[in-house]
Structure formats: C-alpha cells, structure tokens
C-alpha cells in the first residue's frame, strides 16, 4: 500500500486523501485536527478496504489516537460517512445533522428510492443494478452509530479552532459546513468544490434542492472566507468567485433543460438526462456507466423540479411514468 497523501494547511490541521477506487471523484478529503487530549476527524471516506488502509496509515503517521478522537460528518453520503462506524471509539462523539440523520433512520429507504426512480423513467433491470451498485448501499457504515446532532450556530471548539456549524442544504437536505471565523476558513464538504460541480439531485417531490442550494451558496457568499477546504479535489482560495461559477453552471443547466423539452417535446427525466451535456467520455448515453446515469438523472430531476416550481415546466403521468413538458 502506498503512503497516503497528507498535507498540513494550518497548525495541526491536516488534509488526508482517502482514495475512492474506480470512482470519478478519485478521493475524499478527510480533515484531521490534532489537539493533544482530543482530536477531530472531519469526514472519513467509504467503508471499504482501500479507504480503511489509507486512513489507518494516516492515523499512524500523524499519531492520532482514536481513543481520543471525535468526528464531524458533513453529510450522509457514504464517501463522507462510511468509515465512521469502523473508526469511532465507544467514547467518541460523532457530530451530525438532524435532516440527514432522519434519512438514515428510514427503514424502507432503498425500496422507496426504487419505486420513485421507476416513475422517473428508469427500467426495472437498470434500477435493480443501480441499487445494488450504489455506493450508499455498498459502502455505508456497517452499524448504527450514536450521533450528537448539531444545527446552525452550534460551535465545536478543539485545538484552538472554534468551528461554527453552518447549515447548507442542497447537496443533501442537512449538509453542514464548518466555519472558523478567526481564520476565515470554511470546511465545505460537498457544498463548494473547486475542480468539479457538486451533484444536486432530487428523487422526491417534497423539496426543491436546487433552490435550497442557491440559498446556501448565497449564505456563504455573504461570509468572510479566505480559504475553502472541500470534500474532494483541490482547495479554493477565491470563494466568492467559485460561488458565482457554480451559480452560472446551474443557470446554463436550466436553460439547457428548457431547450431539450422545447426541441423534443414531453420527456421523462431519464430522457432529459440522456440529452444533457455531461463531462463523461462516452460515445453516447447508452455507453454511460450505470451509476453515472443514476447521478445524471437525479440532477436532471432537480433542475426540472426547480423549473416546475417556477411554473415553467409541468408534469403529468403517462403509463405510470412522470412526463415533463413546457408550460
């Protein structure tokens, strides 16, 4: 096993790259604060062998004792939460947000997701394979972990860092960042990424995740942030510029979705996703990896949902499939 990539950004604040094999994200950035009698690990990587090996090597190299370590998980996705069940000692606090905790408590979550995706145009065979291969199904925590629920304004003080919880729904309902005002530092999870755009997906009709994401970006825009430590890839040193770029990306997406419906007529979410522009090397939609079809369709639904609440798109059921069309 190769030595994990470890980088110290500020005093006793380290980034550790936890590899995600065969995943376009490549790695999860796990952040560690060493603080003598108590340490803090922010996000963990997936619950899989390669992630655990990298994490164990980093803990050994940095001298982090898990018996004296708490955890903060920015959101429920397995690439951020998966290893916490293997790492957290019985005495550890695992800080987590309430909306995502409610999702984890749903006993029939995957069945409900299956039925919903079926309505949006997935075939039964593709859906069965997608659910089986979904990283949230394969690499999530292996056991229920006692959670310390946090909300907007709560502060975690450790090693001279006063980390304020900032609720930033959009990527997930409860996604929460950490802000250190004295250092103007934001640990952003998947809310703000530098090299790629966060996936904003919707698989139900109870919310409007893209609208929530816009609001969350606006909240961070109004804060004084000099350095963003994201959940994947490289750091961000111009937070407001990156926020404007992310907003522009989704504005272009909304225009593209409206054009697709205007040009092709009533379409399912899968059909809309198949005609959108994606940064994936493939001859066409049929050649897309199945999980990328899943994430692309979820993003298409989020944009369709936003347009629906703007009264620019409407839906109807046709043969038990949701079909979208311009208003």
PDB file of C-alpha atoms in Angstrom:
ATOM      1  CA  UNK A   1       0.000   0.000   0.000  1.00  0.00           C
ATOM      2  CA  UNK A   2       1.357   3.423  -0.947  1.00  0.00           C
ATOM      3  CA  UNK A   3       1.769   6.194   1.599  1.00  0.00           C
ATOM      4  CA  UNK A   4      -1.385   8.364   1.852  1.00  0.00           C
ATOM      5  CA  UNK A   5      -1.172  11.976   0.728  1.00  0.00           C
ATOM      6  CA  UNK A   6      -1.094  14.174   3.843  1.00  0.00           C
ATOM      7  CA  UNK A   7      -0.851  17.955   3.831  1.00  0.00           C
ATOM      8  CA  UNK A   8      -0.812  20.399   6.763  1.00  0.00           C
ATOM      9  CA  UNK A   9      -2.745  23.564   5.832  1.00  0.00           C
ATOM     10  CA  UNK A  10      -2.790  25.328   9.188  1.00  0.00           C
ATOM     11  CA  UNK A  11      -1.254  24.490  12.535  1.00  0.00           C
ATOM     12  CA  UNK A  12      -2.361  20.951  13.472  1.00  0.00           C
ATOM     13  CA  UNK A  13      -4.968  20.920  10.655  1.00  0.00           C
ATOM     14  CA  UNK A  14      -4.259  18.227   8.085  1.00  0.00           C
ATOM     15  CA  UNK A  15      -5.862  17.040   4.863  1.00  0.00           C
ATOM     16  CA  UNK A  16      -5.659  13.311   4.139  1.00  0.00           C
ATOM     17  CA  UNK A  17      -6.656  11.995   0.717  1.00  0.00           C
ATOM     18  CA  UNK A  18      -8.694   8.826   1.135  1.00  0.00           C
ATOM     19  CA  UNK A  19      -8.769   7.011  -2.256  1.00  0.00           C
ATOM     20  CA  UNK A  20     -12.043   6.054  -3.936  1.00  0.00           C
ATOM     21  CA  UNK A  21     -11.072   3.308  -6.414  1.00  0.00           C
ATOM     22  CA  UNK A  22     -13.000   3.126  -9.706  1.00  0.00           C
ATOM     23  CA  UNK A  23     -14.833   6.307  -8.774  1.00  0.00           C
ATOM     24  CA  UNK A  24     -14.708   9.528 -10.838  1.00  0.00           C
ATOM     25  CA  UNK A  25     -14.327  11.537  -7.609  1.00  0.00           C
ATOM     26  CA  UNK A  26     -10.913   9.849  -7.177  1.00  0.00           C
ATOM     27  CA  UNK A  27     -10.602  10.593  -3.445  1.00  0.00           C
ATOM     28  CA  UNK A  28     -12.318  12.076  -0.401  1.00  0.00           C
ATOM     29  CA  UNK A  29     -10.546  14.786   1.564  1.00  0.00           C
ATOM     30  CA  UNK A  30     -10.620  13.847   5.240  1.00  0.00           C
ATOM     31  CA  UNK A  31      -9.521  16.627   7.593  1.00  0.00           C
ATOM     32  CA  UNK A  32      -7.869  15.997  10.947  1.00  0.00           C
ATOM     33  CA  UNK A  33      -7.266  18.419  13.788  1.00  0.00           C
ATOM     34  CA  UNK A  34      -4.683  17.219  16.312  1.00  0.00           C
ATOM     35  CA  UNK A  35      -5.303  18.706  19.720  1.00  0.00           C
ATOM     36  CA  UNK A  36      -3.494  16.796  22.419  1.00  0.00           C
ATOM     37  CA  UNK A  37      -6.126  15.179  24.620  1.00  0.00           C
ATOM     38  CA  UNK A  38      -8.848  15.312  21.940  1.00  0.00           C
ATOM     39  CA  UNK A  39      -8.659  15.146  18.137  1.00  0.00           C
ATOM     40  CA  UNK A  40     -11.287  15.728  15.457  1.00  0.00           C
ATOM     41  CA  UNK A  41     -11.707  13.919  12.123  1.00  0.00           C
ATOM     42  CA  UNK A  42     -13.970  15.564   9.556  1.00  0.00           C
ATOM     43  CA  UNK A  43     -15.357  13.046   7.023  1.00  0.00           C
ATOM     44  CA  UNK A  44     -13.909   9.582   6.589  1.00  0.00           C
ATOM     45  CA  UNK A  45     -14.209   8.009   3.131  1.00  0.00           C
ATOM     46  CA  UNK A  46     -16.186   4.900   2.243  1.00  0.00           C
ATOM     47  CA  UNK A  47     -16.480   1.751   4.304  1.00  0.00           C
ATOM     48  CA  UNK A  48     -14.193  -0.290   2.098  1.00  0.00           C
ATOM     49  CA  UNK A  49     -10.785  -1.894   2.399  1.00  0.00           C
ATOM     50  CA  UNK A  50      -8.819   0.676   0.385  1.00  0.00           C
ATOM     51  CA  UNK A  51     -10.217   3.587   2.389  1.00  0.00           C
ATOM     52  CA  UNK A  52      -9.521   1.892   5.699  1.00  0.00           C
ATOM     53  CA  UNK A  53      -5.930   1.128   4.719  1.00  0.00           C
ATOM     54  CA  UNK A  54      -5.259   4.760   3.783  1.00  0.00           C
ATOM     55  CA  UNK A  55      -6.966   6.060   6.912  1.00  0.00           C
ATOM     56  CA  UNK A  56      -5.061   3.674   9.184  1.00  0.00           C
ATOM     57  CA  UNK A  57      -1.741   4.671   7.623  1.00  0.00           C
ATOM     58  CA  UNK A  58      -2.537   8.362   8.059  1.00  0.00           C
ATOM     59  CA  UNK A  59      -3.581   7.922  11.683  1.00  0.00           C
ATOM     60  CA  UNK A  60      -0.333   6.119  12.402  1.00  0.00           C
ATOM     61  CA  UNK A  61       1.815   8.714  10.619  1.00  0.00           C
ATOM     62  CA  UNK A  62       0.119  11.646  12.353  1.00  0.00           C
ATOM     63  CA  UNK A  63      -0.041   9.924  15.727  1.00  0.00           C
ATOM     64  CA  UNK A  64      -3.809  10.285  16.054  1.00  0.00           C
ATOM     65  CA  UNK A  65      -5.224   8.048  18.787  1.00  0.00           C
ATOM     66  CA  UNK A  66      -8.814   7.005  18.017  1.00  0.00           C
ATOM     67  CA  UNK A  67      -9.485   6.551  21.743  1.00  0.00           C
ATOM     68  CA  UNK A  68      -9.263  10.341  21.995  1.00  0.00           C
ATOM     69  CA  UNK A  69     -10.887  11.371  18.726  1.00  0.00           C
ATOM     70  CA  UNK A  70     -14.300  12.796  17.848  1.00  0.00           C
ATOM     71  CA  UNK A  71     -15.836  13.002  14.370  1.00  0.00           C
ATOM     72  CA  UNK A  72     -17.778  15.510  12.323  1.00  0.00           C
ATOM     73  CA  UNK A  73     -19.617  14.222   9.255  1.00  0.00           C
ATOM     74  CA  UNK A  74     -20.687  16.916   6.798  1.00  0.00           C
ATOM     75  CA  UNK A  75     -23.466  14.824   5.228  1.00  0.00           C
ATOM     76  CA  UNK A  76     -24.818  11.315   4.868  1.00  0.00           C
ATOM     77  CA  UNK A  77     -23.171  10.148   1.615  1.00  0.00           C
ATOM     78  CA  UNK A  78     -21.004   7.071   2.041  1.00  0.00           C
ATOM     79  CA  UNK A  79     -17.844   8.693   0.690  1.00  0.00           C
ATOM     80  CA  UNK A  80     -18.002  11.023   3.708  1.00  0.00           C
ATOM     81  CA  UNK A  81     -19.608   8.866   6.398  1.00  0.00           C
ATOM     82  CA  UNK A  82     -18.856   5.246   5.539  1.00  0.00           C
ATOM     83  CA  UNK A  83     -15.858   4.574   7.779  1.00  0.00           C
ATOM     84  CA  UNK A  84     -17.133   6.279  10.903  1.00  0.00           C
ATOM     85  CA  UNK A  85     -18.616   3.013  12.195  1.00  0.00           C
ATOM     86  CA  UNK A  86     -15.188   1.361  11.997  1.00  0.00           C
ATOM     87  CA  UNK A  87     -13.244   4.282  13.469  1.00  0.00           C
ATOM     88  CA  UNK A  88     -15.355   5.771  16.257  1.00  0.00           C
ATOM     89  CA  UNK A  89     -14.485   4.505  19.737  1.00  0.00           C
ATOM     90  CA  UNK A  90     -17.369   3.956  22.190  1.00  0.00           C
ATOM     91  CA  UNK A  91     -16.496   7.243  23.913  1.00  0.00           C
ATOM     92  CA  UNK A  92     -16.333   9.262  20.671  1.00  0.00           C
ATOM     93  CA  UNK A  93     -18.782  11.985  19.769  1.00  0.00           C
ATOM     94  CA  UNK A  94     -19.981  11.833  16.176  1.00  0.00           C
ATOM     95  CA  UNK A  95     -21.375  15.235  15.197  1.00  0.00           C
ATOM     96  CA  UNK A  96     -24.052  15.036  12.510  1.00  0.00           C
ATOM     97  CA  UNK A  97     -27.031  16.979  11.232  1.00  0.00           C
ATOM     98  CA  UNK A  98     -30.660  16.171  12.007  1.00  0.00           C
ATOM     99  CA  UNK A  99     -32.203  16.109   8.469  1.00  0.00           C
ATOM    100  CA  UNK A 100     -29.672  13.571   7.170  1.00  0.00           C
ATOM    101  CA  UNK A 101     -29.990  11.543  10.369  1.00  0.00           C
ATOM    102  CA  UNK A 102     -33.721  11.245   9.663  1.00  0.00           C
ATOM    103  CA  UNK A 103     -32.922   9.792   6.234  1.00  0.00           C
ATOM    104  CA  UNK A 104     -30.608   7.209   7.778  1.00  0.00           C
ATOM    105  CA  UNK A 105     -33.426   6.142  10.090  1.00  0.00           C
ATOM    106  CA  UNK A 106     -35.784   5.294   7.207  1.00  0.00           C
ATOM    107  CA  UNK A 107     -36.051   1.513   7.222  1.00  0.00           C
ATOM    108  CA  UNK A 108     -37.526   1.288   3.719  1.00  0.00           C
ATOM    109  CA  UNK A 109     -35.286   3.942   2.161  1.00  0.00           C
ATOM    110  CA  UNK A 110     -33.949   1.888  -0.747  1.00  0.00           C
ATOM    111  CA  UNK A 111     -37.349   0.430  -1.604  1.00  0.00           C
ATOM    112  CA  UNK A 112     -38.873   3.906  -1.704  1.00  0.00           C
ATOM    113  CA  UNK A 113     -35.994   5.117  -3.843  1.00  0.00           C
ATOM    114  CA  UNK A 114     -36.526   2.217  -6.241  1.00  0.00           C
ATOM    115  CA  UNK A 115     -40.223   2.977  -6.671  1.00  0.00           C
ATOM    116  CA  UNK A 116     -39.578   6.680  -7.167  1.00  0.00           C
ATOM    117  CA  UNK A 117     -36.841   6.169  -9.761  1.00  0.00           C
ATOM    118  CA  UNK A 118     -39.125   3.799 -11.640  1.00  0.00           C
ATOM    119  CA  UNK A 119     -41.642   6.620 -12.062  1.00  0.00           C
ATOM    120  CA  UNK A 120     -38.955   8.910 -13.464  1.00  0.00           C
ATOM    121  CA  UNK A 121     -38.211   6.590 -16.382  1.00  0.00           C
ATOM    122  CA  UNK A 122     -35.636   4.017 -15.272  1.00  0.00           C
ATOM    123  CA  UNK A 123     -36.167   0.452 -16.461  1.00  0.00           C
ATOM    124  CA  UNK A 124     -36.622  -2.196 -13.778  1.00  0.00           C
ATOM    125  CA  UNK A 125     -33.451  -4.033 -14.832  1.00  0.00           C
ATOM    126  CA  UNK A 126     -31.305  -0.876 -14.739  1.00  0.00           C
ATOM    127  CA  UNK A 127     -32.832   0.112 -11.417  1.00  0.00           C
ATOM    128  CA  UNK A 128     -32.100  -3.209  -9.776  1.00  0.00           C
ATOM    129  CA  UNK A 129     -28.468  -2.984 -10.887  1.00  0.00           C
ATOM    130  CA  UNK A 130     -28.195   0.666  -9.853  1.00  0.00           C
ATOM    131  CA  UNK A 131     -29.481  -0.008  -6.337  1.00  0.00           C
ATOM    132  CA  UNK A 132     -27.115  -2.955  -5.932  1.00  0.00           C
ATOM    133  CA  UNK A 133     -24.117  -0.938  -7.150  1.00  0.00           C
ATOM    134  CA  UNK A 134     -24.995   2.323  -5.401  1.00  0.00           C
ATOM    135  CA  UNK A 135     -22.079   3.329  -3.131  1.00  0.00           C
ATOM    136  CA  UNK A 136     -24.560   4.408  -0.467  1.00  0.00           C
ATOM    137  CA  UNK A 137     -25.833   0.850  -0.379  1.00  0.00           C
ATOM    138  CA  UNK A 138     -22.484  -0.926  -0.642  1.00  0.00           C
ATOM    139  CA  UNK A 139     -20.109   1.255   1.380  1.00  0.00           C
ATOM    140  CA  UNK A 140     -22.175   2.894   4.118  1.00  0.00           C
ATOM    141  CA  UNK A 141     -21.448   2.478   7.864  1.00  0.00           C
ATOM    142  CA  UNK A 142     -21.696  -1.138   8.971  1.00  0.00           C
ATOM    143  CA  UNK A 143     -23.553  -0.345  12.195  1.00  0.00           C
ATOM    144  CA  UNK A 144     -25.700   2.346  13.735  1.00  0.00           C
ATOM    145  CA  UNK A 145     -23.533   4.967  15.426  1.00  0.00           C
ATOM    146  CA  UNK A 146     -24.703   7.154  18.302  1.00  0.00           C
ATOM    147  CA  UNK A 147     -24.921  10.676  16.913  1.00  0.00           C
ATOM    148  CA  UNK A 148     -24.541  14.075  18.527  1.00  0.00           C
ATOM    149  CA  UNK A 149     -26.925  16.192  16.463  1.00  0.00           C
ATOM    150  CA  UNK A 150     -25.852  19.740  15.621  1.00  0.00           C
ATOM    151  CA  UNK A 151     -27.603  22.661  13.991  1.00  0.00           C
ATOM    152  CA  UNK A 152     -26.941  26.178  12.702  1.00  0.00           C
ATOM    153  CA  UNK A 153     -24.785  28.189  15.097  1.00  0.00           C
ATOM    154  CA  UNK A 154     -23.505  25.304  17.218  1.00  0.00           C
ATOM    155  CA  UNK A 155     -19.750  25.537  17.846  1.00  0.00           C
ATOM    156  CA  UNK A 156     -17.191  22.763  18.207  1.00  0.00           C
ATOM    157  CA  UNK A 157     -14.088  24.016  19.995  1.00  0.00           C
ATOM    158  CA  UNK A 158     -10.976  21.918  19.614  1.00  0.00           C
ATOM    159  CA  UNK A 159      -7.252  22.628  19.451  1.00  0.00           C
ATOM    160  CA  UNK A 160      -7.680  26.382  19.296  1.00  0.00           C
ATOM    161  CA  UNK A 161     -10.233  26.137  16.476  1.00  0.00           C
ATOM    162  CA  UNK A 162     -13.769  27.407  17.050  1.00  0.00           C
ATOM    163  CA  UNK A 163     -15.734  25.646  14.335  1.00  0.00           C
ATOM    164  CA  UNK A 164     -19.214  27.025  13.746  1.00  0.00           C
ATOM    165  CA  UNK A 165     -21.837  24.783  12.152  1.00  0.00           C
ATOM    166  CA  UNK A 166     -23.354  26.329   9.014  1.00  0.00           C
ATOM    167  CA  UNK A 167     -26.368  24.574   7.517  1.00  0.00           C
ATOM    168  CA  UNK A 168     -26.035  24.418   3.726  1.00  0.00           C
ATOM    169  CA  UNK A 169     -28.832  22.221   2.320  1.00  0.00           C
ATOM    170  CA  UNK A 170     -28.786  21.391  -1.370  1.00  0.00           C
ATOM    171  CA  UNK A 171     -26.363  18.536  -1.963  1.00  0.00           C
ATOM    172  CA  UNK A 172     -28.284  16.786   0.814  1.00  0.00           C
ATOM    173  CA  UNK A 173     -31.105  18.117   2.988  1.00  0.00           C
ATOM    174  CA  UNK A 174     -28.912  18.503   6.027  1.00  0.00           C
ATOM    175  CA  UNK A 175     -25.484  19.199   4.567  1.00  0.00           C
ATOM    176  CA  UNK A 176     -23.486  21.193   7.121  1.00  0.00           C
ATOM    177  CA  UNK A 177     -20.181  23.056   6.730  1.00  0.00           C
ATOM    178  CA  UNK A 178     -17.761  24.194   9.423  1.00  0.00           C
ATOM    179  CA  UNK A 179     -16.627  27.837   9.583  1.00  0.00           C
ATOM    180  CA  UNK A 180     -13.708  29.173  11.595  1.00  0.00           C
ATOM    181  CA  UNK A 181     -14.258  32.962  11.750  1.00  0.00           C
ATOM    182  CA  UNK A 182     -10.857  33.975  13.158  1.00  0.00           C
ATOM    183  CA  UNK A 183      -9.065  32.203  10.306  1.00  0.00           C
ATOM    184  CA  UNK A 184     -11.821  32.872   7.724  1.00  0.00           C
ATOM    185  CA  UNK A 185     -11.746  29.158   6.972  1.00  0.00           C
ATOM    186  CA  UNK A 186     -14.591  27.050   5.570  1.00  0.00           C
ATOM    187  CA  UNK A 187     -14.556  23.246   5.582  1.00  0.00           C
ATOM    188  CA  UNK A 188     -17.154  22.826   2.878  1.00  0.00           C
ATOM    189  CA  UNK A 189     -17.820  19.105   2.394  1.00  0.00           C
ATOM    190  CA  UNK A 190     -19.588  18.827  -0.960  1.00  0.00           C
ATOM    191  CA  UNK A 191     -21.250  22.252  -0.806  1.00  0.00           C
ATOM    192  CA  UNK A 192     -18.436  24.066  -2.625  1.00  0.00           C
ATOM    193  CA  UNK A 193     -15.962  22.117  -4.775  1.00  0.00           C
ATOM    194  CA  UNK A 194     -13.212  23.691  -6.839  1.00  0.00           C
ATOM    195  CA  UNK A 195     -12.496  21.408  -9.779  1.00  0.00           C
ATOM    196  CA  UNK A 196     -15.919  19.825 -10.230  1.00  0.00           C
ATOM    197  CA  UNK A 197     -19.510  20.821  -9.521  1.00  0.00           C
ATOM    198  CA  UNK A 198     -21.394  19.210  -6.629  1.00  0.00           C
ATOM    199  CA  UNK A 199     -24.171  16.865  -7.697  1.00  0.00           C
ATOM    200  CA  UNK A 200     -27.525  18.460  -6.870  1.00  0.00           C
ATOM    201  CA  UNK A 201     -30.080  15.679  -7.175  1.00  0.00           C
ATOM    202  CA  UNK A 202     -33.728  15.128  -6.358  1.00  0.00           C
ATOM    203  CA  UNK A 203     -35.577  11.833  -6.035  1.00  0.00           C
ATOM    204  CA  UNK A 204     -38.798  13.013  -4.423  1.00  0.00           C
ATOM    205  CA  UNK A 205     -41.250  15.893  -4.607  1.00  0.00           C
ATOM    206  CA  UNK A 206     -41.080  17.121  -1.026  1.00  0.00           C
ATOM    207  CA  UNK A 207     -38.364  19.683  -1.605  1.00  0.00           C
ATOM    208  CA  UNK A 208     -36.575  21.861  -4.121  1.00  0.00           C
ATOM    209  CA  UNK A 209     -32.870  21.036  -3.671  1.00  0.00           C
ATOM    210  CA  UNK A 210     -31.546  23.357  -6.377  1.00  0.00           C
ATOM    211  CA  UNK A 211     -33.388  26.324  -4.864  1.00  0.00           C
ATOM    212  CA  UNK A 212     -32.040  25.345  -1.440  1.00  0.00           C
ATOM    213  CA  UNK A 213     -28.560  25.092  -2.936  1.00  0.00           C
ATOM    214  CA  UNK A 214     -28.813  28.608  -4.364  1.00  0.00           C
ATOM    215  CA  UNK A 215     -29.823  29.921  -0.927  1.00  0.00           C
ATOM    216  CA  UNK A 216     -26.963  28.070   0.744  1.00  0.00           C
ATOM    217  CA  UNK A 217     -24.465  29.481  -1.753  1.00  0.00           C
ATOM    218  CA  UNK A 218     -25.821  32.948  -1.007  1.00  0.00           C
ATOM    219  CA  UNK A 219     -25.340  32.404   2.718  1.00  0.00           C
ATOM    220  CA  UNK A 220     -21.671  31.507   2.230  1.00  0.00           C
ATOM    221  CA  UNK A 221     -21.176  34.362  -0.261  1.00  0.00           C
ATOM    222  CA  UNK A 222     -22.074  36.833   2.480  1.00  0.00           C
ATOM    223  CA  UNK A 223     -19.451  35.390   4.853  1.00  0.00           C
ATOM    224  CA  UNK A 224     -15.777  36.322   5.058  1.00  0.00           C
ATOM    225  CA  UNK A 225     -13.998  33.258   3.653  1.00  0.00           C
ATOM    226  CA  UNK A 226     -10.346  33.274   2.583  1.00  0.00           C
ATOM    227  CA  UNK A 227      -9.792  29.512   2.315  1.00  0.00           C
ATOM    228  CA  UNK A 228     -12.198  26.705   1.415  1.00  0.00           C
ATOM    229  CA  UNK A 229     -11.237  23.121   2.230  1.00  0.00           C
ATOM    230  CA  UNK A 230     -13.608  20.971   0.115  1.00  0.00           C
ATOM    231  CA  UNK A 231     -14.573  17.324   0.328  1.00  0.00           C
ATOM    232  CA  UNK A 232     -12.881  16.456  -2.970  1.00  0.00           C
ATOM    233  CA  UNK A 233     -10.003  17.621  -5.133  1.00  0.00           C
ATOM    234  CA  UNK A 234      -8.138  20.903  -4.648  1.00  0.00           C
ATOM    235  CA  UNK A 235      -8.679  23.791  -2.235  1.00  0.00           C
ATOM    236  CA  UNK A 236     -10.490  27.008  -3.185  1.00  0.00           C
ATOM    237  CA  UNK A 237      -8.848  30.364  -2.498  1.00  0.00           C
ATOM    238  CA  UNK A 238     -11.448  32.661  -4.113  1.00  0.00           C
ATOM    239  CA  UNK A 239     -14.706  31.557  -2.519  1.00  0.00           C
ATOM    240  CA  UNK A 240     -16.992  34.217  -3.980  1.00  0.00           C
ATOM    241  CA  UNK A 241     -15.697  33.719  -7.488  1.00  0.00           C
ATOM    242  CA  UNK A 242     -16.273  29.976  -7.215  1.00  0.00           C
ATOM    243  CA  UNK A 243     -19.809  30.542  -5.927  1.00  0.00           C
ATOM    244  CA  UNK A 244     -20.584  32.700  -8.951  1.00  0.00           C
ATOM    245  CA  UNK A 245     -19.175  29.986 -11.223  1.00  0.00           C
ATOM    246  CA  UNK A 246     -21.367  27.352  -9.570  1.00  0.00           C
ATOM    247  CA  UNK A 247     -24.463  29.518  -9.944  1.00  0.00           C
ATOM    248  CA  UNK A 248     -23.641  30.158 -13.610  1.00  0.00           C
ATOM    249  CA  UNK A 249     -23.246  26.422 -14.179  1.00  0.00           C
ATOM    250  CA  UNK A 250     -26.756  25.720 -12.924  1.00  0.00           C
ATOM    251  CA  UNK A 251     -28.252  28.655 -14.807  1.00  0.00           C
ATOM    252  CA  UNK A 252     -26.856  27.140 -18.006  1.00  0.00           C
ATOM    253  CA  UNK A 253     -28.283  23.771 -16.967  1.00  0.00           C
ATOM    254  CA  UNK A 254     -31.749  25.268 -16.524  1.00  0.00           C
ATOM    255  CA  UNK A 255     -31.593  26.844 -19.983  1.00  0.00           C
ATOM    256  CA  UNK A 256     -30.425  23.534 -21.444  1.00  0.00           C
ATOM    257  CA  UNK A 257     -33.285  21.576 -19.831  1.00  0.00           C
ATOM    258  CA  UNK A 258     -35.878  24.020 -21.169  1.00  0.00           C
ATOM    259  CA  UNK A 259     -34.346  23.784 -24.640  1.00  0.00           C
ATOM    260  CA  UNK A 260     -34.405  19.982 -24.523  1.00  0.00           C
ATOM    261  CA  UNK A 261     -38.110  19.966 -23.688  1.00  0.00           C
ATOM    262  CA  UNK A 262     -38.849  22.584 -26.359  1.00  0.00           C
ATOM    263  CA  UNK A 263     -36.961  20.629 -29.020  1.00  0.00           C
ATOM    264  CA  UNK A 264     -38.056  17.097 -28.115  1.00  0.00           C
ATOM    265  CA  UNK A 265     -41.489  17.510 -26.586  1.00  0.00           C
ATOM    266  CA  UNK A 266     -42.788  15.721 -23.466  1.00  0.00           C
ATOM    267  CA  UNK A 267     -39.991  13.657 -21.906  1.00  0.00           C
ATOM    268  CA  UNK A 268     -39.215  11.601 -18.831  1.00  0.00           C
ATOM    269  CA  UNK A 269     -36.395  12.670 -16.519  1.00  0.00           C
ATOM    270  CA  UNK A 270     -34.210   9.869 -17.902  1.00  0.00           C
ATOM    271  CA  UNK A 271     -34.843  11.098 -21.444  1.00  0.00           C
ATOM    272  CA  UNK A 272     -33.964  14.666 -20.440  1.00  0.00           C
ATOM    273  CA  UNK A 273     -30.765  13.494 -18.721  1.00  0.00           C
ATOM    274  CA  UNK A 274     -29.779  11.496 -21.812  1.00  0.00           C
ATOM    275  CA  UNK A 275     -29.807  14.707 -23.887  1.00  0.00           C
ATOM    276  CA  UNK A 276     -27.977  16.947 -21.409  1.00  0.00           C
ATOM    277  CA  UNK A 277     -24.272  17.744 -21.714  1.00  0.00           C
ATOM    278  CA  UNK A 278     -22.048  15.726 -19.395  1.00  0.00           C
ATOM    279  CA  UNK A 279     -18.310  15.696 -18.829  1.00  0.00           C
ATOM    280  CA  UNK A 280     -18.041  11.950 -19.354  1.00  0.00           C
ATOM    281  CA  UNK A 281     -16.010  10.161 -22.015  1.00  0.00           C
ATOM    282  CA  UNK A 282     -18.603   8.001 -23.769  1.00  0.00           C
ATOM    283  CA  UNK A 283     -19.935   7.595 -27.305  1.00  0.00           C
ATOM    284  CA  UNK A 284     -23.457   8.261 -26.087  1.00  0.00           C
ATOM    285  CA  UNK A 285     -25.969   7.747 -23.295  1.00  0.00           C
ATOM    286  CA  UNK A 286     -26.078   4.001 -23.853  1.00  0.00           C
ATOM    287  CA  UNK A 287     -22.346   3.852 -23.113  1.00  0.00           C
ATOM    288  CA  UNK A 288     -22.592   5.769 -19.832  1.00  0.00           C
ATOM    289  CA  UNK A 289     -21.672   3.755 -16.714  1.00  0.00           C
ATOM    290  CA  UNK A 290     -24.897   2.862 -14.944  1.00  0.00           C
ATOM    291  CA  UNK A 291     -24.123   4.871 -11.797  1.00  0.00           C
ATOM    292  CA  UNK A 292     -23.361   7.944 -13.886  1.00  0.00           C
ATOM    293  CA  UNK A 293     -26.792   7.563 -15.496  1.00  0.00           C
ATOM    294  CA  UNK A 294     -28.216   7.496 -11.974  1.00  0.00           C
ATOM    295  CA  UNK A 295     -26.463  10.673 -10.823  1.00  0.00           C
ATOM    296  CA  UNK A 296     -27.188  12.441 -14.115  1.00  0.00           C
ATOM    297  CA  UNK A 297     -30.885  11.639 -13.866  1.00  0.00           C
ATOM    298  CA  UNK A 298     -31.029  12.828 -10.257  1.00  0.00           C
ATOM    299  CA  UNK A 299     -29.516  16.137 -11.343  1.00  0.00           C
ATOM    300  CA  UNK A 300     -31.972  16.410 -14.240  1.00  0.00           C
ATOM    301  CA  UNK A 301     -34.869  15.899 -11.803  1.00  0.00           C
ATOM    302  CA  UNK A 302     -33.538  18.658  -9.520  1.00  0.00           C
ATOM    303  CA  UNK A 303     -33.470  21.110 -12.420  1.00  0.00           C
ATOM    304  CA  UNK A 304     -36.894  20.016 -13.654  1.00  0.00           C
ATOM    305  CA  UNK A 305     -38.240  20.426 -10.126  1.00  0.00           C
ATOM    306  CA  UNK A 306     -36.834  23.962  -9.912  1.00  0.00           C
ATOM    307  CA  UNK A 307     -38.431  24.869 -13.258  1.00  0.00           C
ATOM    308  CA  UNK A 308     -41.679  23.285 -12.106  1.00  0.00           C
ATOM    309  CA  UNK A 309     -41.831  25.491  -9.006  1.00  0.00           C
ATOM    310  CA  UNK A 310     -41.114  28.460 -11.301  1.00  0.00           C
ATOM    311  CA  UNK A 311     -44.178  27.465 -13.376  1.00  0.00           C
ATOM    312  CA  UNK A 312     -42.020  26.977 -16.472  1.00  0.00           C
ATOM    313  CA  UNK A 313     -42.422  23.199 -16.613  1.00  0.00           C
ATOM    314  CA  UNK A 314     -45.332  20.946 -15.763  1.00  0.00           C
ATOM    315  CA  UNK A 315     -45.766  17.196 -15.357  1.00  0.00           C
ATOM    316  CA  UNK A 316     -48.313  14.514 -15.970  1.00  0.00           C
ATOM    317  CA  UNK A 317     -48.429  10.746 -15.575  1.00  0.00           C
ATOM    318  CA  UNK A 318     -48.348   8.673 -18.764  1.00  0.00           C
ATOM    319  CA  UNK A 319     -48.451   4.896 -18.275  1.00  0.00           C
ATOM    320  CA  UNK A 320     -47.193   5.289 -14.676  1.00  0.00           C
ATOM    321  CA  UNK A 321     -44.217   7.407 -15.798  1.00  0.00           C
ATOM    322  CA  UNK A 322     -43.778  11.093 -14.955  1.00  0.00           C
ATOM    323  CA  UNK A 323     -43.541  13.116 -18.149  1.00  0.00           C
ATOM    324  CA  UNK A 324     -42.370  16.730 -18.210  1.00  0.00           C
ATOM    325  CA  UNK A 325     -43.321  19.410 -20.724  1.00  0.00           C
ATOM    326  CA  UNK A 326     -43.055  23.195 -21.040  1.00  0.00           C
ATOM    327  CA  UNK A 327     -45.859  25.295 -19.579  1.00  0.00           C
TER     328      UNK A 327
END
